[in-house]
mmCIF file of C-alpha atoms in Angstrom:
data_model
loop_
_atom_site.group_PDB
_atom_site.id
_atom_site.type_symbol
_atom_site.label_atom_id
_atom_site.label_comp_id
_atom_site.label_asym_id
_atom_site.label_seq_id
_atom_site.Cartn_x
_atom_site.Cartn_y
_atom_site.Cartn_z
ATOM 1 C CA UNK A 1 93.512 133.911 133.885
ATOM 2 C CA UNK A 2 96.811 134.671 132.177
ATOM 3 C CA UNK A 3 100.244 135.555 133.474
ATOM 4 C CA UNK A 4 101.612 138.955 132.592
ATOM 5 C CA UNK A 5 105.301 139.178 131.598
ATOM 6 C CA UNK A 6 105.667 142.043 134.071
ATOM 7 C CA UNK A 7 106.598 140.411 137.385
ATOM 8 C CA UNK A 8 104.193 137.515 136.949
ATOM 9 C CA UNK A 9 101.077 139.573 137.684
ATOM 10 C CA UNK A 10 97.886 137.692 136.832
ATOM 11 C CA UNK A 11 95.582 139.355 134.342
ATOM 12 C CA UNK A 12 91.906 138.681 133.878
ATOM 13 C CA UNK A 13 90.373 138.457 130.413
ATOM 14 C CA UNK A 14 87.144 140.218 131.437
ATOM 15 C CA UNK A 15 87.344 143.101 129.001
ATOM 16 C CA UNK A 16 83.884 144.377 129.884
ATOM 17 C CA UNK A 17 85.205 146.243 132.931
ATOM 18 C CA UNK A 18 84.996 150.016 132.545
ATOM 19 C CA UNK A 19 88.270 151.735 131.583
ATOM 20 C CA UNK A 20 88.685 153.728 134.795
ATOM 21 C CA UNK A 21 87.746 150.768 136.957
ATOM 22 C CA UNK A 22 90.181 148.608 134.970
ATOM 23 C CA UNK A 23 93.049 150.973 135.733
ATOM 24 C CA UNK A 24 92.211 150.768 139.431
ATOM 25 C CA UNK A 25 91.920 146.978 139.313
ATOM 26 C CA UNK A 26 95.350 146.748 137.723
ATOM 27 C CA UNK A 27 96.997 149.304 140.004
ATOM 28 C CA UNK A 28 99.727 146.810 140.936
ATOM 29 C CA UNK A 29 100.532 146.364 137.247
ATOM 30 C CA UNK A 30 100.543 150.154 136.904
ATOM 31 C CA UNK A 31 103.045 150.399 139.744
ATOM 32 C CA UNK A 32 105.300 147.816 138.100
ATOM 33 C CA UNK A 33 105.070 149.576 134.732
ATOM 34 C CA UNK A 34 105.991 152.910 136.309
ATOM 35 C CA UNK A 35 109.035 151.306 137.952
ATOM 36 C CA UNK A 36 109.975 149.705 134.640
ATOM 37 C CA UNK A 37 109.653 153.039 132.810
ATOM 38 C CA UNK A 38 111.994 154.704 135.287
ATOM 39 C CA UNK A 39 114.543 151.882 135.193
ATOM 40 C CA UNK A 40 114.581 151.442 131.411
ATOM 41 C CA UNK A 41 115.211 155.104 130.721
ATOM 42 C CA UNK A 42 118.662 155.015 132.336
ATOM 43 C CA UNK A 43 119.466 151.342 131.830
ATOM 44 C CA UNK A 44 123.222 150.708 131.407
ATOM 45 C CA UNK A 45 124.108 154.334 132.232
ATOM 46 C CA UNK A 46 126.816 154.819 134.839
ATOM 47 C CA UNK A 47 124.900 157.422 136.853
ATOM 48 C CA UNK A 48 121.506 155.768 136.387
ATOM 49 C CA UNK A 49 118.583 157.528 138.078
ATOM 50 C CA UNK A 50 120.828 160.473 138.987
ATOM 51 C CA UNK A 51 120.291 161.718 135.412
ATOM 52 C CA UNK A 52 116.708 162.539 136.364
ATOM 53 C CA UNK A 53 118.156 165.341 138.483
ATOM 54 C CA UNK A 54 121.248 166.114 136.408
ATOM 55 C CA UNK A 55 119.489 166.590 133.053
ATOM 56 C CA UNK A 56 117.393 169.642 134.016
ATOM 57 C CA UNK A 57 120.237 171.032 136.134
ATOM 58 C CA UNK A 58 122.683 170.864 133.211
ATOM 59 C CA UNK A 59 120.113 172.433 130.891
ATOM 60 C CA UNK A 60 119.534 175.185 133.459
ATOM 61 C CA UNK A 61 123.287 175.872 133.687
ATOM 62 C CA UNK A 62 123.581 176.110 129.888
ATOM 63 C CA UNK A 63 120.608 178.476 129.561
ATOM 64 C CA UNK A 64 121.937 180.574 132.429
ATOM 65 C CA UNK A 65 125.408 180.854 130.859
ATOM 66 C CA UNK A 66 124.010 181.794 127.448
ATOM 67 C CA UNK A 67 121.003 183.964 128.297
ATOM 68 C CA UNK A 68 121.493 185.356 131.807
ATOM 69 C CA UNK A 69 123.116 188.546 130.486
ATOM 70 C CA UNK A 70 120.419 189.031 127.863
ATOM 71 C CA UNK A 71 117.667 188.616 130.435
ATOM 72 C CA UNK A 72 119.709 189.951 133.324
ATOM 73 C CA UNK A 73 116.751 191.921 134.653
ATOM 74 C CA UNK A 74 115.025 188.665 135.569
ATOM 75 C CA UNK A 75 115.699 188.073 139.311
ATOM 76 C CA UNK A 76 116.934 184.614 140.288
ATOM 77 C CA UNK A 77 117.181 183.700 136.606
ATOM 78 C CA UNK A 78 118.401 180.091 137.213
ATOM 79 C CA UNK A 79 115.322 179.422 139.357
ATOM 80 C CA UNK A 80 113.094 181.015 136.708
ATOM 81 C CA UNK A 81 114.470 178.625 134.086
ATOM 82 C CA UNK A 82 114.652 175.475 136.200
ATOM 83 C CA UNK A 83 111.063 175.688 137.440
ATOM 84 C CA UNK A 84 109.698 175.823 133.897
ATOM 85 C CA UNK A 85 112.157 173.192 132.650
ATOM 86 C CA UNK A 86 110.930 170.682 135.223
ATOM 87 C CA UNK A 87 107.325 171.251 134.183
ATOM 88 C CA UNK A 88 108.211 171.086 130.501
ATOM 89 C CA UNK A 89 110.170 167.847 130.973
ATOM 90 C CA UNK A 90 107.200 166.240 132.709
ATOM 91 C CA UNK A 91 105.011 167.147 129.742
ATOM 92 C CA UNK A 92 107.416 166.429 126.880
ATOM 93 C CA UNK A 93 108.813 163.154 128.213
ATOM 94 C CA UNK A 94 105.416 161.940 129.417
ATOM 95 C CA UNK A 95 103.750 162.582 126.059
ATOM 96 C CA UNK A 96 106.688 161.240 124.024
ATOM 97 C CA UNK A 97 106.834 158.027 126.043
ATOM 98 C CA UNK A 98 103.039 157.800 126.020
ATOM 99 C CA UNK A 99 103.012 158.129 122.225
ATOM 100 C CA UNK A 100 105.094 154.954 121.855
ATOM 101 C CA UNK A 101 103.689 153.095 124.846
ATOM 102 C CA UNK A 102 100.979 151.046 123.139
ATOM 103 C CA UNK A 103 103.162 149.987 120.222
ATOM 104 C CA UNK A 104 106.133 149.123 122.446
ATOM 105 C CA UNK A 105 103.911 146.924 124.608
ATOM 106 C CA UNK A 106 102.307 145.172 121.654
ATOM 107 C CA UNK A 107 103.671 141.795 122.755
ATOM 108 C CA UNK A 108 101.691 142.032 126.016
ATOM 109 C CA UNK A 109 98.539 143.289 124.287
ATOM 110 C CA UNK A 110 98.598 140.405 121.781
ATOM 111 C CA UNK A 111 98.925 137.734 124.461
ATOM 112 C CA UNK A 112 96.611 138.748 127.294
ATOM 113 C CA UNK A 113 93.855 141.163 128.119
ATOM 114 C CA UNK A 114 95.098 144.259 129.883
ATOM 115 C CA UNK A 115 93.546 147.750 130.006
ATOM 116 C CA UNK A 116 95.542 149.337 127.199
ATOM 117 C CA UNK A 117 95.279 152.835 128.650
ATOM 118 C CA UNK A 118 97.502 151.657 131.471
ATOM 119 C CA UNK A 119 100.565 152.044 129.232
ATOM 120 C CA UNK A 120 100.251 155.797 128.476
ATOM 121 C CA UNK A 121 99.121 156.316 132.077
ATOM 122 C CA UNK A 122 102.301 154.614 133.313
ATOM 123 C CA UNK A 123 104.414 156.743 130.948
ATOM 124 C CA UNK A 124 102.996 159.981 132.361
ATOM 125 C CA UNK A 125 102.937 158.867 136.001
ATOM 126 C CA UNK A 126 106.623 157.889 135.770
ATOM 127 C CA UNK A 127 107.414 161.482 134.799
ATOM 128 C CA UNK A 128 105.401 162.777 137.752
ATOM 129 C CA UNK A 129 107.585 160.575 139.963
ATOM 130 C CA UNK A 130 110.676 162.037 138.285
ATOM 131 C CA UNK A 131 109.310 165.535 138.895
ATOM 132 C CA UNK A 132 108.867 164.750 142.596
ATOM 133 C CA UNK A 133 112.518 163.698 142.863
ATOM 134 C CA UNK A 134 113.730 166.854 141.105
ATOM 135 C CA UNK A 135 111.995 169.051 143.686
ATOM 136 C CA UNK A 136 114.889 168.367 146.082
ATOM 137 C CA UNK A 137 117.579 170.131 143.986
ATOM 138 C CA UNK A 138 115.012 172.809 143.107
ATOM 139 C CA UNK A 139 114.531 173.663 146.779
ATOM 140 C CA UNK A 140 118.317 173.558 147.294
ATOM 141 C CA UNK A 141 118.654 176.103 144.484
ATOM 142 C CA UNK A 142 116.030 178.281 146.160
ATOM 143 C CA UNK A 143 118.096 178.282 149.349
ATOM 144 C CA UNK A 144 121.324 179.008 147.438
ATOM 145 C CA UNK A 145 119.759 181.970 145.619
ATOM 146 C CA UNK A 146 118.077 183.312 148.733
ATOM 147 C CA UNK A 147 114.600 182.849 147.305
ATOM 148 C CA UNK A 148 111.833 182.911 149.876
ATOM 149 C CA UNK A 149 109.767 179.931 150.954
ATOM 150 C CA UNK A 150 106.142 180.757 151.633
ATOM 151 C CA UNK A 151 102.829 179.068 152.275
ATOM 152 C CA UNK A 152 102.099 179.631 148.594
ATOM 153 C CA UNK A 153 104.022 176.397 147.955
ATOM 154 C CA UNK A 154 100.917 174.608 149.203
ATOM 155 C CA UNK A 155 99.344 175.582 145.884
ATOM 156 C CA UNK A 156 101.903 173.494 143.974
ATOM 157 C CA UNK A 157 99.789 170.296 143.701
ATOM 158 C CA UNK A 158 97.067 172.151 141.773
ATOM 159 C CA UNK A 159 99.139 173.273 138.746
ATOM 160 C CA UNK A 160 100.961 169.932 138.919
ATOM 161 C CA UNK A 161 97.615 168.140 138.628
ATOM 162 C CA UNK A 162 96.658 170.356 135.675
ATOM 163 C CA UNK A 163 99.957 169.649 133.925
ATOM 164 C CA UNK A 164 99.617 165.906 134.554
ATOM 165 C CA UNK A 165 96.054 165.769 133.216
ATOM 166 C CA UNK A 166 97.031 167.742 130.119
ATOM 167 C CA UNK A 167 100.051 165.506 129.466
ATOM 168 C CA UNK A 168 97.947 162.370 129.909
ATOM 169 C CA UNK A 169 95.249 163.641 127.548
ATOM 170 C CA UNK A 170 97.837 164.393 124.853
ATOM 171 C CA UNK A 171 99.583 161.043 125.491
ATOM 172 C CA UNK A 172 96.303 159.152 125.020
ATOM 173 C CA UNK A 173 95.590 160.975 121.757
ATOM 174 C CA UNK A 174 99.108 160.497 120.410
ATOM 175 C CA UNK A 175 99.215 156.879 121.570
ATOM 176 C CA UNK A 176 96.011 156.214 119.626
ATOM 177 C CA UNK A 177 97.136 157.920 116.417
ATOM 178 C CA UNK A 178 100.584 156.327 116.557
ATOM 179 C CA UNK A 179 99.089 152.824 116.470
ATOM 180 C CA UNK A 180 97.600 153.498 113.044
ATOM 181 C CA UNK A 181 100.043 156.076 111.648
ATOM 182 C CA UNK A 182 103.667 155.618 112.749
ATOM 183 C CA UNK A 183 104.669 158.944 111.195
ATOM 184 C CA UNK A 184 102.944 160.669 114.117
ATOM 185 C CA UNK A 185 106.074 160.213 116.216
ATOM 186 C CA UNK A 186 108.291 162.164 113.815
ATOM 187 C CA UNK A 187 105.788 164.974 113.321
ATOM 188 C CA UNK A 188 105.396 165.284 117.084
ATOM 189 C CA UNK A 189 109.149 165.402 117.722
ATOM 190 C CA UNK A 190 109.465 168.333 115.311
ATOM 191 C CA UNK A 191 106.376 170.039 116.696
ATOM 192 C CA UNK A 192 107.545 169.576 120.280
ATOM 193 C CA UNK A 193 110.796 171.393 119.537
ATOM 194 C CA UNK A 194 108.907 174.341 118.003
ATOM 195 C CA UNK A 195 106.499 174.283 120.963
ATOM 196 C CA UNK A 196 109.422 174.500 123.392
ATOM 197 C CA UNK A 197 110.789 177.679 121.802
ATOM 198 C CA UNK A 198 107.297 179.165 121.526
ATOM 199 C CA UNK A 199 106.853 178.821 125.301
ATOM 200 C CA UNK A 200 108.480 181.310 127.733
ATOM 201 C CA UNK A 201 110.809 178.869 129.480
ATOM 202 C CA UNK A 202 114.205 180.556 129.276
ATOM 203 C CA UNK A 203 112.914 183.993 128.268
ATOM 204 C CA UNK A 204 110.278 186.229 129.927
ATOM 205 C CA UNK A 205 106.880 186.603 128.293
ATOM 206 C CA UNK A 206 107.278 190.402 128.449
ATOM 207 C CA UNK A 207 109.696 190.421 125.495
ATOM 208 C CA UNK A 208 107.067 189.032 123.118
ATOM 209 C CA UNK A 209 105.655 191.787 120.854
ATOM 210 C CA UNK A 210 102.047 192.751 121.478
ATOM 211 C CA UNK A 211 100.972 191.497 118.046
ATOM 212 C CA UNK A 212 101.963 187.955 119.092
ATOM 213 C CA UNK A 213 100.483 188.069 122.601
ATOM 214 C CA UNK A 214 97.278 186.374 121.416
ATOM 215 C CA UNK A 215 99.324 183.408 120.179
ATOM 216 C CA UNK A 216 101.079 183.291 123.537
ATOM 217 C CA UNK A 217 97.783 183.034 125.423
ATOM 218 C CA UNK A 218 96.570 180.350 123.021
ATOM 219 C CA UNK A 219 99.576 178.238 124.023
ATOM 220 C CA UNK A 220 98.257 175.974 126.818
ATOM 221 C CA UNK A 221 101.747 175.365 128.191
ATOM 222 C CA UNK A 222 102.129 179.079 128.919
ATOM 223 C CA UNK A 223 99.363 179.223 131.526
ATOM 224 C CA UNK A 224 100.272 175.790 132.912
ATOM 225 C CA UNK A 225 103.944 176.678 133.434
ATOM 226 C CA UNK A 226 103.152 180.146 134.765
ATOM 227 C CA UNK A 227 100.824 178.560 137.331
ATOM 228 C CA UNK A 228 103.640 176.180 138.262
ATOM 229 C CA UNK A 229 106.141 179.040 138.513
ATOM 230 C CA UNK A 230 103.982 181.217 140.754
ATOM 231 C CA UNK A 231 104.315 179.347 144.087
ATOM 232 C CA UNK A 232 107.977 178.406 143.504
ATOM 233 C CA UNK A 233 109.550 181.344 141.703
ATOM 234 C CA UNK A 234 107.239 184.226 142.604
ATOM 235 C CA UNK A 235 106.221 182.985 146.047
ATOM 236 C CA UNK A 236 102.574 183.745 145.329
ATOM 237 C CA UNK A 237 99.406 181.818 144.606
ATOM 238 C CA UNK A 238 98.837 181.184 140.876
ATOM 239 C CA UNK A 239 96.664 183.748 139.115
ATOM 240 C CA UNK A 240 93.044 182.640 139.377
ATOM 241 C CA UNK A 241 92.368 183.009 135.640
ATOM 242 C CA UNK A 242 95.458 181.018 134.646
ATOM 243 C CA UNK A 243 94.769 178.357 137.275
ATOM 244 C CA UNK A 244 91.094 177.862 136.403
ATOM 245 C CA UNK A 245 91.538 178.044 132.627
ATOM 246 C CA UNK A 246 94.548 175.713 132.796
ATOM 247 C CA UNK A 247 92.684 173.148 134.889
ATOM 248 C CA UNK A 248 89.591 173.347 132.682
ATOM 249 C CA UNK A 249 91.639 172.898 129.511
ATOM 250 C CA UNK A 250 93.583 170.015 131.047
ATOM 251 C CA UNK A 251 90.468 168.150 132.135
ATOM 252 C CA UNK A 252 88.842 168.730 128.734
ATOM 253 C CA UNK A 253 91.968 167.441 126.964
ATOM 254 C CA UNK A 254 92.057 164.399 129.239
ATOM 255 C CA UNK A 255 88.369 163.689 128.576
ATOM 256 C CA UNK A 256 88.821 163.927 124.797
ATOM 257 C CA UNK A 257 91.968 161.798 124.908
ATOM 258 C CA UNK A 258 90.273 159.154 127.038
ATOM 259 C CA UNK A 259 87.178 159.011 124.780
ATOM 260 C CA UNK A 260 89.240 158.735 121.581
ATOM 261 C CA UNK A 261 91.552 156.120 123.078
ATOM 262 C CA UNK A 262 88.658 154.017 124.386
ATOM 263 C CA UNK A 263 86.844 154.344 121.030
ATOM 264 C CA UNK A 264 89.709 152.771 119.061
ATOM 265 C CA UNK A 265 91.480 150.508 121.564
ATOM 266 C CA UNK A 266 89.624 147.376 120.442
ATOM 267 C CA UNK A 267 91.392 147.696 117.069
ATOM 268 C CA UNK A 268 94.886 148.104 118.476
ATOM 269 C CA UNK A 269 95.582 144.370 118.524
ATOM 270 C CA UNK A 270 95.475 144.282 114.714
ATOM 271 C CA UNK A 271 98.167 146.943 114.338
ATOM 272 C CA UNK A 272 100.697 146.454 117.161
#
């Protein structure tokens, strides 16, 4: 047995345990890592965890001030933007933190056995927790704008699950590649910015010319965010095609990410 630097949790060195079972066995460590992720992000900031709510709200205000007149035909434009921003932040921050998670926890990996996938999992789960907290101001905005609440909100966990699985799959892939090639981080940061502007977050998909519509539908974040928007912004159930295709793609991405990560994780200790 060995003592983990995170809150003195004891870690077993039985590495033969299956990866999924290992994550469950170390669920207390996962909880502590999620708490650490949330605390470290706003460490030494005056407002602390409040930035989890303020960041998307400030971004929403800026987009509304700049683009509301251009896309004035979009009803409840601030709600349209904020809903997608929250989903995008879950994905972008979860994958970015997951990319670095194995390398940043190299000191733990070198000292004791721990299921290495727990680090990207913690990075993504911490963003799901952040998303849950940001639902409060989102619902306040719905009330302020006079948007309707309906039973369609009960659909919300399904697109949220799809988005989480997709983010985790990408985080596992990036976390694996980043161990061996540290340039991955810089390529991903540039690609993530282009991906943001290629996704209808602050503009409606209807303005995209027909010749580029195929590219739009090949963007996985489009269907995932539209499914997330439907119960909140539109007050309807997500479109069946978008919901099913998004969930299928997310689970496939998670499966590929998990297989690749598990295939190479035994070599991580030599590179972190």
